[in-house]
mmCIF file of C-alpha atoms in Angstrom:
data_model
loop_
_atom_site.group_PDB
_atom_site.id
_atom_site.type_symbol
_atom_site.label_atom_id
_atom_site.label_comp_id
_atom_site.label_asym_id
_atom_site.label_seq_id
_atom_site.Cartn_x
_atom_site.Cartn_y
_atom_site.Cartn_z
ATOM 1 C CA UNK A 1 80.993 116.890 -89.888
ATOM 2 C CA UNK A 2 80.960 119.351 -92.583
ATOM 3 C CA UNK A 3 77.009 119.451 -92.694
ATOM 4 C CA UNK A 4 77.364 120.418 -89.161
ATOM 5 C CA UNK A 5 79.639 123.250 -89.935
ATOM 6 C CA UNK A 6 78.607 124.572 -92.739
ATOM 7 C CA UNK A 7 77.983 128.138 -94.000
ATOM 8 C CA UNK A 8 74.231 126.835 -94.422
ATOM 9 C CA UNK A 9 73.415 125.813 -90.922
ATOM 10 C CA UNK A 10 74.983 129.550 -89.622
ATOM 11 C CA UNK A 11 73.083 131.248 -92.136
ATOM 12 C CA UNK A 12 70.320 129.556 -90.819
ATOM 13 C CA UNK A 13 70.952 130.362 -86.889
ATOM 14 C CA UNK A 14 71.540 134.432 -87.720
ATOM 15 C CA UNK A 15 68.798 134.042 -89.541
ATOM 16 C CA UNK A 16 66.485 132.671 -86.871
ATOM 17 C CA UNK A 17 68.537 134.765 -84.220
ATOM 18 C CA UNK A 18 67.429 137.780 -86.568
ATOM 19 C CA UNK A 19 64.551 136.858 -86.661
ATOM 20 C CA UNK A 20 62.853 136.220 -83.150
ATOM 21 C CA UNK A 21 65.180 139.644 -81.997
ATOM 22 C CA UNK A 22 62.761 141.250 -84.753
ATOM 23 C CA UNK A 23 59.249 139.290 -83.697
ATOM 24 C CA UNK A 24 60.183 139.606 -79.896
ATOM 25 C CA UNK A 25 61.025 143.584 -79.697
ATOM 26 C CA UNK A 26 57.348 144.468 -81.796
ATOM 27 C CA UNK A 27 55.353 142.311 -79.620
ATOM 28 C CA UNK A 28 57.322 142.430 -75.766
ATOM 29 C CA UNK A 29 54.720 144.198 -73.944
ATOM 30 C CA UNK A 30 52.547 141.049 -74.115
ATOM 31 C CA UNK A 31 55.207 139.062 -72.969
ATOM 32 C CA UNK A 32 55.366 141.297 -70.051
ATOM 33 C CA UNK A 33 51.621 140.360 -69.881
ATOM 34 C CA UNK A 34 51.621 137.353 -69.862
ATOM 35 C CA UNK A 35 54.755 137.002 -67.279
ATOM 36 C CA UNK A 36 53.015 138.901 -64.486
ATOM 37 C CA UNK A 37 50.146 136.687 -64.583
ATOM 38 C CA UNK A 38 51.899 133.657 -64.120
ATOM 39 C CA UNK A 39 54.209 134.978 -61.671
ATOM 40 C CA UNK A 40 51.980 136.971 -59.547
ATOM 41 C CA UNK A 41 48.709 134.835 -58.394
ATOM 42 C CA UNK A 42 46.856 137.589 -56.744
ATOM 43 C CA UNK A 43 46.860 139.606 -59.926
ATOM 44 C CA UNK A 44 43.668 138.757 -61.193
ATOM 45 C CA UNK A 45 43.071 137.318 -64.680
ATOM 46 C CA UNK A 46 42.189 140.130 -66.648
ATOM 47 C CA UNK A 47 41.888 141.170 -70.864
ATOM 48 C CA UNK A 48 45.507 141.602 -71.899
ATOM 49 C CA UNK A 49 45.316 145.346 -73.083
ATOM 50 C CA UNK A 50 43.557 145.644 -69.155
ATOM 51 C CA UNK A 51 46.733 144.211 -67.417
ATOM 52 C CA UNK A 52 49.296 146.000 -70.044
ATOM 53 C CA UNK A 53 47.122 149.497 -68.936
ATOM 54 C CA UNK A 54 47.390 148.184 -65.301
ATOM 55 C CA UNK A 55 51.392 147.818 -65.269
ATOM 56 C CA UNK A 56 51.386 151.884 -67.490
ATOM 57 C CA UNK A 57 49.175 153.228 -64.440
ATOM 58 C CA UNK A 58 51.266 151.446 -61.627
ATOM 59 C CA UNK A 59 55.043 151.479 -62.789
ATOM 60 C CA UNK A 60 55.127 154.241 -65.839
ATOM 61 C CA UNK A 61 54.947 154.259 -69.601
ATOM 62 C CA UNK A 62 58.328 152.234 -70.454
ATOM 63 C CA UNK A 63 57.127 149.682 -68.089
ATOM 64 C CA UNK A 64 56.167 146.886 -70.319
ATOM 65 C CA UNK A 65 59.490 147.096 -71.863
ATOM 66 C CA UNK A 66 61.102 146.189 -69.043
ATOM 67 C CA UNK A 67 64.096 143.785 -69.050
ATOM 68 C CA UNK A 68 63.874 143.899 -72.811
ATOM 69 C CA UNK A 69 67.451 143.758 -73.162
ATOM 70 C CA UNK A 70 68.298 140.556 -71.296
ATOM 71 C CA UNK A 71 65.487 138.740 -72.750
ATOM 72 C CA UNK A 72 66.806 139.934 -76.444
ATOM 73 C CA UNK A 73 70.158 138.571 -75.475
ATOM 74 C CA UNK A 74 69.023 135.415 -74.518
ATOM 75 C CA UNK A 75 66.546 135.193 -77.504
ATOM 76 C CA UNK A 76 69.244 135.929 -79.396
ATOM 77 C CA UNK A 77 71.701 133.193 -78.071
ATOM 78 C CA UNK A 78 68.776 130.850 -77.775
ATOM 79 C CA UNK A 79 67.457 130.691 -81.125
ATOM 80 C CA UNK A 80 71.025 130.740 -82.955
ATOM 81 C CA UNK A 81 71.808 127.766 -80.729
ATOM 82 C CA UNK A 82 68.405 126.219 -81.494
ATOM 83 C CA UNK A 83 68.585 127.080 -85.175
ATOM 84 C CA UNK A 84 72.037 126.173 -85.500
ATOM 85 C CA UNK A 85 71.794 122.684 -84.422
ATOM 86 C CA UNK A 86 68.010 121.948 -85.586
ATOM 87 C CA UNK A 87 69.625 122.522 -89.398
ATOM 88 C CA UNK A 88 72.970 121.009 -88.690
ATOM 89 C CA UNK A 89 71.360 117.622 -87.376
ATOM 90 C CA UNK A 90 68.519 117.664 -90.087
ATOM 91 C CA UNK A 91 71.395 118.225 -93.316
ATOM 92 C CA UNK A 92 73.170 114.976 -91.451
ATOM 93 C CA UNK A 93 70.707 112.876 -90.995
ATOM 94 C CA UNK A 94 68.269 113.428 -94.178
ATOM 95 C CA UNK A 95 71.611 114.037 -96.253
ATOM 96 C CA UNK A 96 69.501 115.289 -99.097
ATOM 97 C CA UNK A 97 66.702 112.646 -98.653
ATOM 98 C CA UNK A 98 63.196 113.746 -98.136
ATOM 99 C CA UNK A 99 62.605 114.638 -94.624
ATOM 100 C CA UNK A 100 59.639 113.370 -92.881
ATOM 101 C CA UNK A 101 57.947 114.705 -89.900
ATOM 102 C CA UNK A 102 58.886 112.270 -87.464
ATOM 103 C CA UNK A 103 62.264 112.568 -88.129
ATOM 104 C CA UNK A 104 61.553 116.868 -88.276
ATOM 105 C CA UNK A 105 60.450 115.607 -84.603
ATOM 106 C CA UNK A 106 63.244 114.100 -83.120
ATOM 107 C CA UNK A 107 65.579 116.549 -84.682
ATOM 108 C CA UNK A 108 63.358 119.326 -82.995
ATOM 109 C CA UNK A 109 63.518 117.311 -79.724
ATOM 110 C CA UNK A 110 67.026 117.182 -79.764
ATOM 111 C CA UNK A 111 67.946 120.682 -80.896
ATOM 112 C CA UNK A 112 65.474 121.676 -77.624
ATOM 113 C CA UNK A 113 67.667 119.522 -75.058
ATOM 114 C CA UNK A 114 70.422 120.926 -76.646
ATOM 115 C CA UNK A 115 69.254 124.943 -76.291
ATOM 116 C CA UNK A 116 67.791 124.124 -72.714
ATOM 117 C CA UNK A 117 71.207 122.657 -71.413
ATOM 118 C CA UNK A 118 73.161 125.927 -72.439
ATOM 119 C CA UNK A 119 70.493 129.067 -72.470
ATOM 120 C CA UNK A 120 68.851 128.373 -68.664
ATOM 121 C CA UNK A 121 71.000 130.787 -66.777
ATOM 122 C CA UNK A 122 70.479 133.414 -69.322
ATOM 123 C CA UNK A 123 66.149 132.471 -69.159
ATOM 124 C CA UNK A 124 66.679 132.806 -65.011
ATOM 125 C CA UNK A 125 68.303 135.886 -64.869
ATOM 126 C CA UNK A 126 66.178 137.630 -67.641
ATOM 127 C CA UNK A 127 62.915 136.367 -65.708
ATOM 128 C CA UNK A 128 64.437 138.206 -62.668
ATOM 129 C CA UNK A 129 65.530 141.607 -64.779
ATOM 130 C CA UNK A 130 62.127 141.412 -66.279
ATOM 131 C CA UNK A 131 60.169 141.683 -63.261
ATOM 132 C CA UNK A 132 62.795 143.877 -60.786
ATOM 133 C CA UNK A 133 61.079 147.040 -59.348
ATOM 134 C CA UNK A 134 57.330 145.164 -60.649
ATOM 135 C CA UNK A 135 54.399 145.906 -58.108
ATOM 136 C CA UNK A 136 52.996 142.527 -57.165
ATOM 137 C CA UNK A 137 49.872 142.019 -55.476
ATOM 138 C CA UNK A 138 51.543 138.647 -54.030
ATOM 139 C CA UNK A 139 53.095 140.034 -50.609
ATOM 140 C CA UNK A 140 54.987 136.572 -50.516
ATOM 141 C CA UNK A 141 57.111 137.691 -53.141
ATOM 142 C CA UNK A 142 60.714 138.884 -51.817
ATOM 143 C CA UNK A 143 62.136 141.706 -54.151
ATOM 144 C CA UNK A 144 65.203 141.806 -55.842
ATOM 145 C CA UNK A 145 68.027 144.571 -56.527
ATOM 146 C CA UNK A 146 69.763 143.758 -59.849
ATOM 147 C CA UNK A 147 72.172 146.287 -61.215
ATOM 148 C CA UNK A 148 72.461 144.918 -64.888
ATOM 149 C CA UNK A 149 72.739 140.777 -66.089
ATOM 150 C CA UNK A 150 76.446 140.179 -64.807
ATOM 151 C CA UNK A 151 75.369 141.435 -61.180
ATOM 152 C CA UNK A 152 72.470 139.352 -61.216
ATOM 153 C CA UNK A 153 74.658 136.688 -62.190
ATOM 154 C CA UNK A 154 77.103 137.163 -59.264
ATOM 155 C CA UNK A 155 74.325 137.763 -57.066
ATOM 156 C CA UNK A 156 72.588 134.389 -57.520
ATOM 157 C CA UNK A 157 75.729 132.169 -57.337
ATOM 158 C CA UNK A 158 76.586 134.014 -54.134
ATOM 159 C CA UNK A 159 72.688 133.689 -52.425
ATOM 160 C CA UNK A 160 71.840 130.711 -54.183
ATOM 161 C CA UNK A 161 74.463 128.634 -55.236
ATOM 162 C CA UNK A 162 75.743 127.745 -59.051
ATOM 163 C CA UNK A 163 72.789 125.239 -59.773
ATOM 164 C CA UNK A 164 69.894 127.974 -58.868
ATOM 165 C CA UNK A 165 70.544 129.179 -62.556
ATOM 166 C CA UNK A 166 69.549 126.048 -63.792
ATOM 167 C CA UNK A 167 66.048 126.530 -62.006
ATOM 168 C CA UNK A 168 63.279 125.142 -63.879
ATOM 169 C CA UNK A 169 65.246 122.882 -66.098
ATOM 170 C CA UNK A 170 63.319 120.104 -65.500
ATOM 171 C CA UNK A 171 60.176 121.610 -66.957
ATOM 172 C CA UNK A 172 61.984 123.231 -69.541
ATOM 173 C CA UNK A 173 63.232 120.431 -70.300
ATOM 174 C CA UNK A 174 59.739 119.084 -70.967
ATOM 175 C CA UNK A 175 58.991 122.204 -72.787
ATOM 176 C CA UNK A 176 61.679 121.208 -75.731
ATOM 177 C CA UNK A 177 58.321 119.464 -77.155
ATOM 178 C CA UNK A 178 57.023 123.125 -77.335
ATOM 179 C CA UNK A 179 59.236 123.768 -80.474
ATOM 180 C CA UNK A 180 59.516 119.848 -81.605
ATOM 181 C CA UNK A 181 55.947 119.915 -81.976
ATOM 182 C CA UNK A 182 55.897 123.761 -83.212
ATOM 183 C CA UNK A 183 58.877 122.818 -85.972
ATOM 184 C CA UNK A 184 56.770 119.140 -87.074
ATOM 185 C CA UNK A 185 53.622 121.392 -87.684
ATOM 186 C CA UNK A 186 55.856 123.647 -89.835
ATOM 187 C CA UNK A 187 57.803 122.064 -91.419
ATOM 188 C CA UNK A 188 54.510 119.441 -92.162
ATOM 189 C CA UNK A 189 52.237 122.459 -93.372
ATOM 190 C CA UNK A 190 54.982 123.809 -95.282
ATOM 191 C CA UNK A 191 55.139 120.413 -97.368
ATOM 192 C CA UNK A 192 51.972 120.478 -97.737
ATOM 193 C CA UNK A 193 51.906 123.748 -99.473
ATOM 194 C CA UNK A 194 54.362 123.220 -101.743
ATOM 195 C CA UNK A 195 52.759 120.157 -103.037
ATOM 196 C CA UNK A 196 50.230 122.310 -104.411
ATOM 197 C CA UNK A 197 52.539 124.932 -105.672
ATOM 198 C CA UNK A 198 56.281 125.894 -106.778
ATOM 199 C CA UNK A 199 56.572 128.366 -103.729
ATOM 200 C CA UNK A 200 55.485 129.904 -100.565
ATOM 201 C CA UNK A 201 53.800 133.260 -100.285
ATOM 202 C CA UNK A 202 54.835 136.076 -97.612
ATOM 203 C CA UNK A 203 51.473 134.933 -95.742
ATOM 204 C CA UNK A 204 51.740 131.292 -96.099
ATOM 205 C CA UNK A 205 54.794 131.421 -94.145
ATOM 206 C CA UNK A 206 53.087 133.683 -91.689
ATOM 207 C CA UNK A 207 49.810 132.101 -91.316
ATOM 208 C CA UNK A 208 52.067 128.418 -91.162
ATOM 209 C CA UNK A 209 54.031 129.798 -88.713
ATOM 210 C CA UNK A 210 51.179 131.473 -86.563
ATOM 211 C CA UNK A 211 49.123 128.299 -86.492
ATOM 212 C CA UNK A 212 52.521 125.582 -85.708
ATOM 213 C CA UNK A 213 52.912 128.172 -82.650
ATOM 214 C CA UNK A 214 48.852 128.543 -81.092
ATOM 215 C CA UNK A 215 49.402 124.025 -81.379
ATOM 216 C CA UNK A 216 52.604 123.964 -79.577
ATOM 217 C CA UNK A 217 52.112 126.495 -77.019
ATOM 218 C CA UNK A 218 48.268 125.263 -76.055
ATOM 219 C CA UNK A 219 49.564 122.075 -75.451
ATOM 220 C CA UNK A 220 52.159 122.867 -73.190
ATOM 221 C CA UNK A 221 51.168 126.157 -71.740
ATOM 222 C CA UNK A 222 50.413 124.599 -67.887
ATOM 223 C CA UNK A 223 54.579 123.248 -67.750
ATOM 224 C CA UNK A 224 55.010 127.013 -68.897
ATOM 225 C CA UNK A 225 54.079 128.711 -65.891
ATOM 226 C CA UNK A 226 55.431 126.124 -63.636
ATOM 227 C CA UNK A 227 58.957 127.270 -65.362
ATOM 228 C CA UNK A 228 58.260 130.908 -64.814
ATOM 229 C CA UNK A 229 57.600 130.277 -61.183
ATOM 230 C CA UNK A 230 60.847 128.384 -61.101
ATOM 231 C CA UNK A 231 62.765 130.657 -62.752
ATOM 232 C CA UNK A 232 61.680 133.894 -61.099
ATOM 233 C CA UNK A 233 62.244 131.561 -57.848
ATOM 234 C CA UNK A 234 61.136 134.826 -55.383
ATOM 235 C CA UNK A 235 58.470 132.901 -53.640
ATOM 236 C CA UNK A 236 58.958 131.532 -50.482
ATOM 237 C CA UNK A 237 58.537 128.200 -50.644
ATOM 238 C CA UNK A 238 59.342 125.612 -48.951
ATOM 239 C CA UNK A 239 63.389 124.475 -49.026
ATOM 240 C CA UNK A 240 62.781 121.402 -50.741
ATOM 241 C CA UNK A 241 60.449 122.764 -52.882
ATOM 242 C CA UNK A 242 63.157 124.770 -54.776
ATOM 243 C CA UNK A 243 65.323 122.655 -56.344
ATOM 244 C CA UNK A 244 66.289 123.043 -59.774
ATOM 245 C CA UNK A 245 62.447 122.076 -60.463
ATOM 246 C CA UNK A 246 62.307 118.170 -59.868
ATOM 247 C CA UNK A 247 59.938 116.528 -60.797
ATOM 248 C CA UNK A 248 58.119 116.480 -57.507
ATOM 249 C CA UNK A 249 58.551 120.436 -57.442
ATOM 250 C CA UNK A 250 56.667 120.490 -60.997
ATOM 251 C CA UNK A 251 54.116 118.237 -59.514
ATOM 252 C CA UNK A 252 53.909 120.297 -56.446
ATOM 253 C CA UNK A 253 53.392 123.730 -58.124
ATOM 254 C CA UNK A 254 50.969 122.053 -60.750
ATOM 255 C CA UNK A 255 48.757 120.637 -57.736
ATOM 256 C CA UNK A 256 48.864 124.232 -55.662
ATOM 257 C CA UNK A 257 47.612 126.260 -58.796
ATOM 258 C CA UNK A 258 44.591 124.166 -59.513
ATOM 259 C CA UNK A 259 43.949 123.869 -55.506
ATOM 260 C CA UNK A 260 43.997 127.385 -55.641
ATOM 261 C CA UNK A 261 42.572 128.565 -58.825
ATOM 262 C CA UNK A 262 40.702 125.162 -60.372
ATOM 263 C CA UNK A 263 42.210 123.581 -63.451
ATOM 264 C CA UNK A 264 41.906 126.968 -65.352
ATOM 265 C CA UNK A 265 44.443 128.195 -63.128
ATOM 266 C CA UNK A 266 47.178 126.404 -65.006
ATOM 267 C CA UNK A 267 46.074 128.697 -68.448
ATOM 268 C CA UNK A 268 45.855 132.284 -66.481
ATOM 269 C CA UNK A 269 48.254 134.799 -69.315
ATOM 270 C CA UNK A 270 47.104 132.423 -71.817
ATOM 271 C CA UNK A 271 45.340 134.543 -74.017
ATOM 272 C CA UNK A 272 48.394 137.018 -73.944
ATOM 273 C CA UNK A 273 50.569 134.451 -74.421
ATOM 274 C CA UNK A 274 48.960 133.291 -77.629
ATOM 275 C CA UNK A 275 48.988 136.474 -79.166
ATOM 276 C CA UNK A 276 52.218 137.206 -78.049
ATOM 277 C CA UNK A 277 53.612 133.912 -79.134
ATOM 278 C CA UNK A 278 51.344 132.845 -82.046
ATOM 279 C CA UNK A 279 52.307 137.081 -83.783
ATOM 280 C CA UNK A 280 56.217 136.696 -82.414
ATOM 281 C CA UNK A 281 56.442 133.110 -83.989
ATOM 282 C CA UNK A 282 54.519 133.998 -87.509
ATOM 283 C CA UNK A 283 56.881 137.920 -87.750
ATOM 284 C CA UNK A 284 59.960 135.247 -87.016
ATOM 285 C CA UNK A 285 59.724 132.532 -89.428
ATOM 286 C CA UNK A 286 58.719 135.191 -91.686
ATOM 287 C CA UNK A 287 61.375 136.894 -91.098
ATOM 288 C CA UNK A 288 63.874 133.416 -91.058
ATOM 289 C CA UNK A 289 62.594 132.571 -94.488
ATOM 290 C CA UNK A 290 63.236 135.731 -96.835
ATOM 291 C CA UNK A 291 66.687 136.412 -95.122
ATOM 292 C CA UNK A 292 67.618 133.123 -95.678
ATOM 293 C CA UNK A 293 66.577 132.745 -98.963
ATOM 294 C CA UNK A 294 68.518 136.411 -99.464
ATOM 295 C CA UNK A 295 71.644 135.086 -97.733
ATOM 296 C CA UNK A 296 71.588 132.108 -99.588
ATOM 297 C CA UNK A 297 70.941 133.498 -103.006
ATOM 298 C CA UNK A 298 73.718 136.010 -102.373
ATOM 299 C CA UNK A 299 76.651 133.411 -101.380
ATOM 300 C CA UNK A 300 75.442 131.277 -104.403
ATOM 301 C CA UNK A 301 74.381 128.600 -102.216
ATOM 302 C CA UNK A 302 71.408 126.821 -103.388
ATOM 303 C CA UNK A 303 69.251 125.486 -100.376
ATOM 304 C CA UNK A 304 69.618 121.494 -101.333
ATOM 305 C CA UNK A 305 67.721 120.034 -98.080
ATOM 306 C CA UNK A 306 64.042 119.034 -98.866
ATOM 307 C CA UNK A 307 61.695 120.252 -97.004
#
């Protein structure tokens, strides 16, 4: 119990909180990128500095930075949480062993189920704040008219009921093996490393971190868009085709975009994605690692865990 509690594993959440905040606000616009592609199939699959220029043109210079403040929030919340528990479960069950990467694995697993279960809501509305006021070239899409994140809050309990802000848990729930397998690679490489020396270098960590990322989010970038689609939930779709992303809804939306668009259809905003991701992911454990190691050195706390 005290492992879980300790000063360690919060100094290790505000640093990972700090730390995607940081990564996330320099590289949002290609988030934005990224999101409109998914969400809106007409828009057609361009370069990502094309469809950033596109969204300038359209809906004005700020316009990529849209909904930046809910999606820092839940960034914010999300990675503490995912932080938090990933360390907390890791000091328990190693207990100053040598970890291994299956067991870096599980824990990762776990700490994802964890996040998922309490951050959805705060994923759903930010989806919905992100792309308010967006031009879509998807007439099918109905518009929304949010007046901050508690209003769009009220207003989807009232319209929707208390479960639509768990839409798209199910395939986030499958996503937790986006960070499992993102952490393993990390925390493998990282060993690796320091086999071969005392310490890791400002650009290990970022190239590490940058290539645990591009794994993780090729391999699960298809169950990705199904989420966004569930979580923007503006389509109109059929009723049973919008609950809180069954199975048979992933299934469904899976089958439509490669009826539609052929398999590649399931990796359209990849390539913004990637950079988006694979830079965010490589600034953040960056990032993670020095002010850790700061906060650490500071309280006199000497980082025991093996990594």
């Amino acid at each position: 119990m005290a492992s879980v509690l300790s000063y360690e594993s919060l100094v290790h959440a505000v640093a990972g909180a700090v730390g995607s905040v940081t990564a996330m606000t320099v590289f949002f616009p290609l988030d934005t990128a990224r999101l409109r592609l998914q969400v809106d199939e007409k828009r057609k699959s361009k370069t990502t500095h094309m469809v950033l220029l596109e969204i300038i043109k359209e809906e004005g210079l700020l316009a990529p930075y849209r909904g930046w403040f809910p999606v820092i929030s839940s960034l914010c919340c999300s990675n503490f949480v995912y932080f938090y528990t990933f360390n907390s479960l890791k000091a328990v069950w190693v207990k100053g062993q040598r970890s291994t990467t299956g067991k870096d694995l599980i824990v990762g697993f776990v700490a994802g189920v964890v996040n998922v279960l309490l951050t959805t809501p705060l994923w759903v509305v930010n989806t919905r704040l992100k792309l308010q006021g967006a031009k879509f070239r998807n007439e099918d899409i109905v518009p929304t008219n949010y007046k901050g994140i508690i209003d769009a809050f009220h207003q989807i309990i009232r319209d929707e009921g208390i479960l639509a802000l768990w839409n798209g848990t199910f395939p986030s729930l499958l996503l937790v093996f986006n960070p499992a397998i993102q952490f393993m690679f990390y925390e493998g490489l990282k060993r690796q490393v320091l086999k071969k020396r005392m310490k890791l270098s400002s650009l290990d960590v970022f190239i590490i971190g940058a290539v645990s990322k591009a794994i993780a989010t090729t391999v699960t970038y298809p169950m990705q868009t199904v989420q966004s689609i569930l979580r923007f939930g503006r389509h109109r779709l059929n009723p049973e085709n919008r609950t809180l992303g069954s199975l048979r809804n992933v299934l469904y939306l899976l089958h439509q975009r490669v009826k539609r668009f052929g398999i590649m259809g399931l990796y359209k905003g990849l390539e913004a994605k990637l950079l988006q991701t694979v830079l965010t992911a490589a600034l953040m454990f960056l990032v993670y690692e020095k002010l850790t190691a700061a906060t650490l050195t500071v309280m006199g706390l000497k980082n025991a865990r093996q990594h």
